[in-house]
Tab-separated table of C-alpha atoms and ligand atoms in Angstrom:
chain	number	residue	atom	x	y	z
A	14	UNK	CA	3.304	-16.731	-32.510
A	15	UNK	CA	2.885	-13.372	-33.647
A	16	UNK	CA	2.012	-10.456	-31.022
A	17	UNK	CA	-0.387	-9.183	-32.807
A	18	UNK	CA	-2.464	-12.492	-32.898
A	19	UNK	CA	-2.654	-12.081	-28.909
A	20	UNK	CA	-3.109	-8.712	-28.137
A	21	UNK	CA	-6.595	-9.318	-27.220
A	22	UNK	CA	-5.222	-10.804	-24.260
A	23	UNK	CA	-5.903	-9.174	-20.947
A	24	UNK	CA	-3.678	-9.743	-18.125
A	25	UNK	CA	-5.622	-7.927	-15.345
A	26	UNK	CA	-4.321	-5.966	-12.136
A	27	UNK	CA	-6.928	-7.393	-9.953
A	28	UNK	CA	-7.304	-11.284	-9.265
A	29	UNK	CA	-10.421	-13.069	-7.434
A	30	UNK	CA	-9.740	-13.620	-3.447
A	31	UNK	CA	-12.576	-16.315	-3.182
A	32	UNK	CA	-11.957	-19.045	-0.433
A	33	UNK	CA	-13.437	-22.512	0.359
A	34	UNK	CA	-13.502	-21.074	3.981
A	35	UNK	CA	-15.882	-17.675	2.993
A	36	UNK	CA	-19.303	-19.025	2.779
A	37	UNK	CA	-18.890	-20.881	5.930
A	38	UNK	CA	-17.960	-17.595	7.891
A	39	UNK	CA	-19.965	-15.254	6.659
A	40	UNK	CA	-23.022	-17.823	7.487
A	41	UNK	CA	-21.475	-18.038	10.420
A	42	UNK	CA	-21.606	-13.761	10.170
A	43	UNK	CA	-25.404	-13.857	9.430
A	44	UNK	CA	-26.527	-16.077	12.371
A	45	UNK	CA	-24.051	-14.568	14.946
A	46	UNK	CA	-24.109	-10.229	14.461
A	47	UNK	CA	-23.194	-7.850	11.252
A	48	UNK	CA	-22.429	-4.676	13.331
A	49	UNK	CA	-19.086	-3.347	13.940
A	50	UNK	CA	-19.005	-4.424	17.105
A	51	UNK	CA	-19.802	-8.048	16.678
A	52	UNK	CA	-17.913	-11.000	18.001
A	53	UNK	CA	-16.308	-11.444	13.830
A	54	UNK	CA	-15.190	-7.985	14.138
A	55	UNK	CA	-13.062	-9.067	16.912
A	56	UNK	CA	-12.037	-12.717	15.766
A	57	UNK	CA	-10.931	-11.171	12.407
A	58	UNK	CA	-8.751	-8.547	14.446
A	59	UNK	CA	-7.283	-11.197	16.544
A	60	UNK	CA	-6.308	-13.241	13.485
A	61	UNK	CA	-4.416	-9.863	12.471
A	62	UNK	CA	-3.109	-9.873	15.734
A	63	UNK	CA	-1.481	-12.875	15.665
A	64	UNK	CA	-0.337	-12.786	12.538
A	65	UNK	CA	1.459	-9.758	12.844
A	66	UNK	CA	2.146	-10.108	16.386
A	67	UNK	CA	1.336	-7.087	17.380
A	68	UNK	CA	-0.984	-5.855	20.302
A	69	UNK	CA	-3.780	-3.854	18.306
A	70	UNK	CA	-5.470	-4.097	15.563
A	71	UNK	CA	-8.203	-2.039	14.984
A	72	UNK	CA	-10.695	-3.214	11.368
A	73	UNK	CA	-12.206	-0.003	9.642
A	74	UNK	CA	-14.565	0.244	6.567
A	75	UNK	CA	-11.560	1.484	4.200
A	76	UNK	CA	-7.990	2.417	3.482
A	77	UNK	CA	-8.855	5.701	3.683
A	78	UNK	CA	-10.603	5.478	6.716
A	79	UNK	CA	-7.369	3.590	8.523
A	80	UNK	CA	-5.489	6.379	7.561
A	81	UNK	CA	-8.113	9.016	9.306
A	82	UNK	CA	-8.130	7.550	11.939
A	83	UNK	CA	-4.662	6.731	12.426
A	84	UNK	CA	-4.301	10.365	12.442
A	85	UNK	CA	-6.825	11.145	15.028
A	86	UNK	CA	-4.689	8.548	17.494
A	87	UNK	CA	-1.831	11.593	16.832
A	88	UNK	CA	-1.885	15.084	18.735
A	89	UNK	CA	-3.195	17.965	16.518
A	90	UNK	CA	-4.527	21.338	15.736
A	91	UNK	CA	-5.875	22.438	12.481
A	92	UNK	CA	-3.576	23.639	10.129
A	93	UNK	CA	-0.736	21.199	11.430
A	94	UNK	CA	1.207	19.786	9.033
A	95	UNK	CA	1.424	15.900	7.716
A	96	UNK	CA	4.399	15.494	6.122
A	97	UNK	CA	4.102	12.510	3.034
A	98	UNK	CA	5.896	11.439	-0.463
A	99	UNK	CA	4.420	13.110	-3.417
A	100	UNK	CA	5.155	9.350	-4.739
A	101	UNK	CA	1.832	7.624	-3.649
A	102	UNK	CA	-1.755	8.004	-4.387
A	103	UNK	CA	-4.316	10.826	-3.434
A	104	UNK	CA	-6.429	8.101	-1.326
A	105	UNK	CA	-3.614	8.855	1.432
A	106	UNK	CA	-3.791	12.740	1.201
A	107	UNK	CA	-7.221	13.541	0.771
A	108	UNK	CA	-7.729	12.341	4.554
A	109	UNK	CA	-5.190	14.704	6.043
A	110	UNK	CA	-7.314	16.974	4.258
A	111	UNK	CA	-10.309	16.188	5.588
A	112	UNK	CA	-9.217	16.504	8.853
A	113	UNK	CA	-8.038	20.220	8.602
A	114	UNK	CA	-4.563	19.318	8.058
A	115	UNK	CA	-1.714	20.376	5.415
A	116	UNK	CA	-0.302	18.119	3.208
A	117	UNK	CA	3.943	18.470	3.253
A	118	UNK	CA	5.349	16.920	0.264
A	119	UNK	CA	8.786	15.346	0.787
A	120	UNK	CA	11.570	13.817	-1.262
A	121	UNK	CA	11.831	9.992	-2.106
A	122	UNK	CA	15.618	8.783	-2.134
A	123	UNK	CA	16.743	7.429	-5.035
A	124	UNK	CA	15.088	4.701	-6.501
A	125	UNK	CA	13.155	4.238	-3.593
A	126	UNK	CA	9.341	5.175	-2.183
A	127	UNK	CA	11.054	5.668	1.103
A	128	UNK	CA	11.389	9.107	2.187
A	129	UNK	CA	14.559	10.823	1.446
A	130	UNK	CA	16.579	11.797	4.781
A	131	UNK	CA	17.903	15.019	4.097
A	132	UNK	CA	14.725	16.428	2.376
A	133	UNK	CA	12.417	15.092	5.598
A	134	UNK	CA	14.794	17.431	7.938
A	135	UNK	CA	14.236	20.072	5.622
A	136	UNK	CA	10.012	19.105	5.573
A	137	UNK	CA	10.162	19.324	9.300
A	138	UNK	CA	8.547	21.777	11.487
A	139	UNK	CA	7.352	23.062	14.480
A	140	UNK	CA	3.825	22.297	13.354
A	141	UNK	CA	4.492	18.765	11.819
A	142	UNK	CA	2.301	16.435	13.801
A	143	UNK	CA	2.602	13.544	12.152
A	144	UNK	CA	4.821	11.921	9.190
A	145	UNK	CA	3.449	9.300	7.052
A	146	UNK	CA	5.636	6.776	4.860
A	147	UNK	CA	3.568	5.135	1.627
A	148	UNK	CA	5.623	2.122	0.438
A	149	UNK	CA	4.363	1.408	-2.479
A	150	UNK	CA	3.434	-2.036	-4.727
A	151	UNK	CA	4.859	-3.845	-1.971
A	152	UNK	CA	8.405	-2.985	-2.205
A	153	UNK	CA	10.471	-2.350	1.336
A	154	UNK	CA	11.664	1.292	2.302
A	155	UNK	CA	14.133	2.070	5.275
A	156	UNK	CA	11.220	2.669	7.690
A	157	UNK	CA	13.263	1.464	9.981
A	158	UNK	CA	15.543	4.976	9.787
A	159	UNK	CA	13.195	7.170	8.920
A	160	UNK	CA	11.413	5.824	12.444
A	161	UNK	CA	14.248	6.223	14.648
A	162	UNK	CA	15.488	9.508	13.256
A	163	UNK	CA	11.790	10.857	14.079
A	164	UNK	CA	11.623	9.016	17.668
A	165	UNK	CA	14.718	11.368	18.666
A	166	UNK	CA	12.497	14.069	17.203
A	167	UNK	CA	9.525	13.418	18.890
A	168	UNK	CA	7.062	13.002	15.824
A	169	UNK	CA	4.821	9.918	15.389
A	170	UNK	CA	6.015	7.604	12.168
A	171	UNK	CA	2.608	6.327	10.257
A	172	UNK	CA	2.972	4.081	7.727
A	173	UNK	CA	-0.001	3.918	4.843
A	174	UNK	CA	1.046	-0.424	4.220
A	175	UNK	CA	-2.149	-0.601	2.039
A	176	UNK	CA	0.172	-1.968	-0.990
A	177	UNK	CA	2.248	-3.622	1.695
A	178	UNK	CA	0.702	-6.402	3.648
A	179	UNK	CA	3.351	-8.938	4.580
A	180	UNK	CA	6.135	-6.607	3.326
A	181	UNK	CA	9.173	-7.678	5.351
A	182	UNK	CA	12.159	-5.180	6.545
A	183	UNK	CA	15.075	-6.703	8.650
A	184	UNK	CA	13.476	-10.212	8.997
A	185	UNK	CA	10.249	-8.904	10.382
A	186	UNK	CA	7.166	-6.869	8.789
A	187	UNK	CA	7.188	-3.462	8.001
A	188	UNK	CA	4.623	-2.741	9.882
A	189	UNK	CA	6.730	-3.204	13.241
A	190	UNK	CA	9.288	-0.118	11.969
A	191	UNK	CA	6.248	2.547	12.621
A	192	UNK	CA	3.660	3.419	15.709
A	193	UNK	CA	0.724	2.795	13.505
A	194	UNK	CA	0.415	1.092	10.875
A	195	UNK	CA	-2.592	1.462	8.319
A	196	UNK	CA	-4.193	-1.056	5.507
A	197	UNK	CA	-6.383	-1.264	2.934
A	198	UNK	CA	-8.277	-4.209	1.978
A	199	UNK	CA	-10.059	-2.946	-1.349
A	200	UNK	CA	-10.833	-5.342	-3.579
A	201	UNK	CA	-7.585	-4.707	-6.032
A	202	UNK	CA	-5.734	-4.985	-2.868
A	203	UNK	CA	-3.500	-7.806	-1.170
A	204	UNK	CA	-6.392	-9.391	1.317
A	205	UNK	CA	-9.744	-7.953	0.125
A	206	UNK	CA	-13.333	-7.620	1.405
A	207	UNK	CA	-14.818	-5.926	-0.665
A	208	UNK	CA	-14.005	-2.374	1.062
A	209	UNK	CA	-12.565	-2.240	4.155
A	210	UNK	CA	-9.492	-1.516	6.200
A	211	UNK	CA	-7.472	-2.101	9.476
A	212	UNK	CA	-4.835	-0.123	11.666
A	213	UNK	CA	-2.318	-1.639	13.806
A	214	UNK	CA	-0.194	-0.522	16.855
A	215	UNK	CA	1.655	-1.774	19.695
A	216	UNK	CA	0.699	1.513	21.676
A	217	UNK	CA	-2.281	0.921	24.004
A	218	UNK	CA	-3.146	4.904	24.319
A	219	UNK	CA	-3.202	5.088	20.565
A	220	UNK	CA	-5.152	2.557	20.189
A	221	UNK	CA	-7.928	3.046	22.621
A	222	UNK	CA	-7.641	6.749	20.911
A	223	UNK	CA	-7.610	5.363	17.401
A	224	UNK	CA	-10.987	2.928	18.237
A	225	UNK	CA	-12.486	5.363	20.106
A	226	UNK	CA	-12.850	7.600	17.214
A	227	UNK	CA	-14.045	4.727	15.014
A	228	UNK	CA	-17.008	4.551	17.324
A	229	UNK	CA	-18.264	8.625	17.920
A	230	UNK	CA	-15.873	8.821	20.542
A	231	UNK	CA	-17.472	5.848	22.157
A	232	UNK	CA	-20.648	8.178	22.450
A	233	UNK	CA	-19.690	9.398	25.620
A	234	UNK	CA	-19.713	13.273	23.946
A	235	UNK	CA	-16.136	13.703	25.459
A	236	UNK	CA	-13.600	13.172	22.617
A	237	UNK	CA	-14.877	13.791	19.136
A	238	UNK	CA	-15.391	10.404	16.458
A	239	UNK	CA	-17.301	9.318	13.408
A	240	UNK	CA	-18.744	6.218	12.586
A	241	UNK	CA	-15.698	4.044	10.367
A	242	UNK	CA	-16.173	0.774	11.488
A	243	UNK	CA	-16.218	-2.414	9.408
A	244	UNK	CA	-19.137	-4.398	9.289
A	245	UNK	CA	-19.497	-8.468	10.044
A	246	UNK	CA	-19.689	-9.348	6.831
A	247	UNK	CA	-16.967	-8.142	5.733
A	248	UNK	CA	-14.868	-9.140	8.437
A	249	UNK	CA	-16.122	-12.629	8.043
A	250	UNK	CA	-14.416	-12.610	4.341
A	251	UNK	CA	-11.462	-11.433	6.099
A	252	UNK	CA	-10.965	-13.737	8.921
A	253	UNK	CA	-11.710	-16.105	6.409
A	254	UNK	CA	-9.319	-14.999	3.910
A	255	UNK	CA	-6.843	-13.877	6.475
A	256	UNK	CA	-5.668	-17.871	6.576
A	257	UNK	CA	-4.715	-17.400	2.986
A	258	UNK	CA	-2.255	-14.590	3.310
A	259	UNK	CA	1.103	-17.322	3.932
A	260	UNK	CA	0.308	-19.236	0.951
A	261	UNK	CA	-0.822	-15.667	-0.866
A	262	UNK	CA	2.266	-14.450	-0.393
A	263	UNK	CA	4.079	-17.239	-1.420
A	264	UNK	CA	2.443	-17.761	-4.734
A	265	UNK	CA	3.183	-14.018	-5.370
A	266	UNK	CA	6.763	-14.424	-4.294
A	267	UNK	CA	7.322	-17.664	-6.759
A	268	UNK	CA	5.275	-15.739	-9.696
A	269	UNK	CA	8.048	-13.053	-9.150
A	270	UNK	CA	10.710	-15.269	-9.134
A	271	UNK	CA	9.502	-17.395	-12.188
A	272	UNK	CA	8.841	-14.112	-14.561
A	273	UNK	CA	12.389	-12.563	-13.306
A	274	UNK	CA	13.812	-15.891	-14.399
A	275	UNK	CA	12.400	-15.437	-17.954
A	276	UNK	CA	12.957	-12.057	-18.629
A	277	UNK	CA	15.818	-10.876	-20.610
A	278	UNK	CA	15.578	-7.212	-21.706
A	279	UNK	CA	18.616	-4.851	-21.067
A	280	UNK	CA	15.451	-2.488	-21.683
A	281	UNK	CA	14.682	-2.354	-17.962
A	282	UNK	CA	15.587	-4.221	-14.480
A	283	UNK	CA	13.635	-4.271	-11.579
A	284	UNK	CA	13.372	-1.775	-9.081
A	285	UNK	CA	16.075	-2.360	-6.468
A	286	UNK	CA	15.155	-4.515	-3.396
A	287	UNK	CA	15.943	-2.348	-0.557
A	288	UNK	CA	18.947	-4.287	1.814
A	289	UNK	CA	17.289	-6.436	4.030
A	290	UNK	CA	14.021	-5.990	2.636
A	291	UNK	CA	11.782	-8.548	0.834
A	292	UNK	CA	9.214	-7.943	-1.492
A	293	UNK	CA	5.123	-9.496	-0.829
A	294	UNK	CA	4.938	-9.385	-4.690
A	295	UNK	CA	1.427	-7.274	-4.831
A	296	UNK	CA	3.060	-5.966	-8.024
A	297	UNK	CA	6.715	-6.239	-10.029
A	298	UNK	CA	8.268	-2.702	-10.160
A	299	UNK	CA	10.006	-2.575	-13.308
A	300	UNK	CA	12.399	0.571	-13.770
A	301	UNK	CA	12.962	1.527	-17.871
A	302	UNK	CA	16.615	1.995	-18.141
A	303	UNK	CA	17.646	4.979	-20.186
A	304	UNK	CA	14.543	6.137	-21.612
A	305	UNK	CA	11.015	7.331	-19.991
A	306	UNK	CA	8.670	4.391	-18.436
A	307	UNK	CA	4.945	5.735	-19.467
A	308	UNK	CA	6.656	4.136	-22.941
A	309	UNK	CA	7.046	1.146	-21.642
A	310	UNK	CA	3.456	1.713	-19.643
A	311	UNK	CA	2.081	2.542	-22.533
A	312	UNK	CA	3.455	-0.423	-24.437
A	313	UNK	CA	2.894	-3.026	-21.964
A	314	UNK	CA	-1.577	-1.604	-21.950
A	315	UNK	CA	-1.837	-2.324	-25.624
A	316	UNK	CA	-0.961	-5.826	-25.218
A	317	UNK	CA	-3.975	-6.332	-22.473
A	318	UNK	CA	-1.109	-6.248	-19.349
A	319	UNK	CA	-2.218	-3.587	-16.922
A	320	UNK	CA	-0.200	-1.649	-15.063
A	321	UNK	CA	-1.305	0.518	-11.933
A	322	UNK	CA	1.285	3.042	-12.309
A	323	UNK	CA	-0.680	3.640	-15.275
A	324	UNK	CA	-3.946	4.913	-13.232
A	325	UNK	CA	-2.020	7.532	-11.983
A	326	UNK	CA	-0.145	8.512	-15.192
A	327	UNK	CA	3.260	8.135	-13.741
A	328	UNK	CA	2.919	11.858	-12.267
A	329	UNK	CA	3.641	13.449	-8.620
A	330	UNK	CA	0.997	13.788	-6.481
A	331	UNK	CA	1.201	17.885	-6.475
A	332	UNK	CA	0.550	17.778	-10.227
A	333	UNK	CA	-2.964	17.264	-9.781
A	334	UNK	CA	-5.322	20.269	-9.297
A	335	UNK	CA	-6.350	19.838	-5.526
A	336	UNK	CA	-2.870	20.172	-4.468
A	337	UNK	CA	-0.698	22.429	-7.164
A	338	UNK	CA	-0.553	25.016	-3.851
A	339	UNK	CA	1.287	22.167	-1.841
A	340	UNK	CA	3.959	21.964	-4.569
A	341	UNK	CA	7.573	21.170	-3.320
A	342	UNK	CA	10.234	20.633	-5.888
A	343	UNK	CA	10.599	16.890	-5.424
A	344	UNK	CA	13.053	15.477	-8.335
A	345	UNK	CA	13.665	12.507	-6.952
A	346	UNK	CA	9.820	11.553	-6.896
A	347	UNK	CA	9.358	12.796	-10.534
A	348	UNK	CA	11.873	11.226	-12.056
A	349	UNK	CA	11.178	7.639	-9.629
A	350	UNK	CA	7.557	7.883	-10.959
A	351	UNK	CA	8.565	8.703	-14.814
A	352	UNK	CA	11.158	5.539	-14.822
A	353	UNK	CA	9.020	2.886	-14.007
A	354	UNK	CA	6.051	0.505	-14.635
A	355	UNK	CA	3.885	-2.119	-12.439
A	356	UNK	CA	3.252	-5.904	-14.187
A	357	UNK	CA	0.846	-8.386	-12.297
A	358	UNK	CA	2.106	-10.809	-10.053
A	359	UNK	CA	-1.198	-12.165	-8.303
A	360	UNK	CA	-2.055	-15.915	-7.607
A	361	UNK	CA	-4.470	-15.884	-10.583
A	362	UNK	CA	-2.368	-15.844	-13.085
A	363	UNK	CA	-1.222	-19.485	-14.807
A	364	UNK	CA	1.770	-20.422	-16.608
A	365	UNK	CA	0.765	-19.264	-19.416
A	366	UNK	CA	0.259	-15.759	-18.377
A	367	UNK	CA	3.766	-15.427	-17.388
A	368	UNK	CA	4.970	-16.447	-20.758
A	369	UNK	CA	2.830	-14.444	-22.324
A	370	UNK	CA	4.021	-11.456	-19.861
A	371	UNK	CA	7.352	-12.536	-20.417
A	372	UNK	CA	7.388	-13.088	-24.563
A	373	UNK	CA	5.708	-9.684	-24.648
A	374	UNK	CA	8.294	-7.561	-22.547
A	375	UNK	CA	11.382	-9.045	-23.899
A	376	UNK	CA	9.979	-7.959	-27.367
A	377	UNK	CA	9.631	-4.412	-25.960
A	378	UNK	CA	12.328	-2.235	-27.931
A	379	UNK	CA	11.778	1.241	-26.588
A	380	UNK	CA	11.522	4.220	-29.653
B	5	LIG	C1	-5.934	1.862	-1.917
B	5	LIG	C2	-5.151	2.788	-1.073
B	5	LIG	C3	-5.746	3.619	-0.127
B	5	LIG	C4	-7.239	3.725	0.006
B	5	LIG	O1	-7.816	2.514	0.358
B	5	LIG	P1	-9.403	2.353	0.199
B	5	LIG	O2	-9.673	1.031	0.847
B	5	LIG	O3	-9.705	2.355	-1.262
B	5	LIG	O4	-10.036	3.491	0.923
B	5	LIG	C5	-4.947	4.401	0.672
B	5	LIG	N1	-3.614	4.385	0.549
B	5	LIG	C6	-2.990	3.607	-0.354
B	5	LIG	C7	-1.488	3.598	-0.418
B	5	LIG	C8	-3.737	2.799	-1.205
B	5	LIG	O5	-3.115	2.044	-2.120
């Protein structure tokens, strides 16, 4: 079989969430309430609960609004600074933004989307409020250092998990190595409702602070708020999809294993698994050895296999106009970014598809 005679092929980033269980509970949705305060809301966040076993989960209308308002359960003045990776999309920074505060761009270590240690001493200062870790397609970061390193220090650890639902570090989830914890549940993400979001924590004054805010300060006119609540109907499709995750993840994981298994290309290797970390499989990292990844990026699109990395064009953050003025020299990041691609991995895709993947990047030769 000649590549050429399947490159029409598309192998797409996105796969379809739909369960048996969604029409039930979303009827359930239409008879019951579709505010953000409805009974759904708070079944769907107790599901989360439990799941995670944490105390507080808190469902928003998007990623981006988990991460505002996991900053407003922080302490801050405007002009404070948030420090973050250049490594991971703009959807985190634009809210630290929004709220008045500066971007700090720090380090990755090596091969990782983890913050590097020695750079984040250097980020830190006496107006850092807040540091956020981005882990990114799913792969594990030390979380786990970076948080106790910042505990002596006094500043809150926020992790942005919207690539990393069910991500585990140290035999539990990643999200229990931060104080909050944000998500996304986009429609290209993990769990999806369409749009949508949740934030988790353990702290019970964050919390209250964090849903307060989601709700105009609980319109008492005291503490200040906006309106980023989820609505019943899409936390219906999550509570109902929520009881997919386990077997999600596991049909990710064995996808993973299965297309490791077949390929066979000195070309590249997968990005290294962090030690005691395991991967939820949202995406493969792949990491071109020797020679620059957007080839193998751009090798991997004309054969109809997408790969996210390639949305962002493989390029630091501070590259783009918005936030040249935030530059920090961050080689690490660059040169993470430049090495690597992102191949499908979701529950959609059929034998087939991995052979196909498979047959098509162990033909890869790079120029
Ligand atoms: C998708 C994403 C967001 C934004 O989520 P939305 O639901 O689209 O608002 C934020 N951070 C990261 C890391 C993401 O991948």
């Amino acid at each position: 079989m000649s590549l050429a005679a399947v490159s029409t092929r598309t192998i797409a980033q996105k796969c379809s969430h739909a369960t048996a269980d969604d029409l039930r509970e979303l009827e359930r949705a239409l008879h019951s309430g579709l505010t953000g305060t409805s009974q759904i809301v708070d079944e769907y966040e107790a599901a989360l609960a439990a799941l995670y076993g944490v105390r507080h989960v808190i469902a928003v209308s998007s990623g981006a609004a988990s991460v505002t308002a996991a900053l407003a359960g922080v302490d801050f003045h405007p002009g404070d600074e948030v420090i973050v990776a250049p490594t991971g999309p703009i959807c985190t920074v634009l809210p630290i933004l929004s709220l008045g505060l500066v971007p700090v761009f720090c380090d990755v270590a090596p091969d990782s989307f983890g913050l590097d240690p020695v750079d984040l001493r250097r980020c830190i200062s006496a107006r850092t409020c807040a540091v956020i870790e981005v882990p990114m397609w799913g792969y594990p970061i030390r979380s786990d250092a970076t948080w106790a390193y910042l505990r002596d220090a006094g500043i809150p650890l926020i992790q942005d998990l919207a690539h990393a639902h069910m991500t585990r570090l140290n035999d539990t989830w990643l999200a229990h190595h931060g104080e909050i914890s944000c998500f996304s549940t986009h429609d290209c993400k993990f769990i999806s409702t369409g749009e949508g979001g949740f934030v988790m924590t353990d702290d019970d004054e964050r919390a209250a602070r964090i849903r307060a805010y989601t709700r105009f300060g609980n319109l008492t006119g005291e503490t200040l708020g906006i309106n980023l609540k989820l609505g019943g109907l899409q936390a219906a499709l999550g509570l109902a999809r929520s009881r997919q995750l386990g077997a999600n993840l596991q049909h990710r994981q064995r996808n993973r294993e299965r297309l490791l298994g077949l390929l066979d290309n000195p070309a590249f290797r997968e990005m290294p698994v962090v030690v005691g970390g395991e991967v939820n499989a949202y995406s493969l990292l792949l990491q071109a050895v020797g020679h620059d990844g957007r080839e193998l990026v751009h090798y991997q699109q004309r054969h109809g296999i997408e790969s996210d990395i390639g949305k962002y064009d493989n390029q630091p953050l501070y590259q783009l106009p918005l936030l040249t003025r935030y530059q920090r020299d961050c080689p690490n990041a660059a040169r993470l970014l430049r090495s690597l691609t992102t191949v499908p991995l979701h529950p959609d895709l059929v034998d087939d598809d991995l052979h196909y993947i498979a047959k098509v990047l162990n033909d890869y030769s790079p120029a």
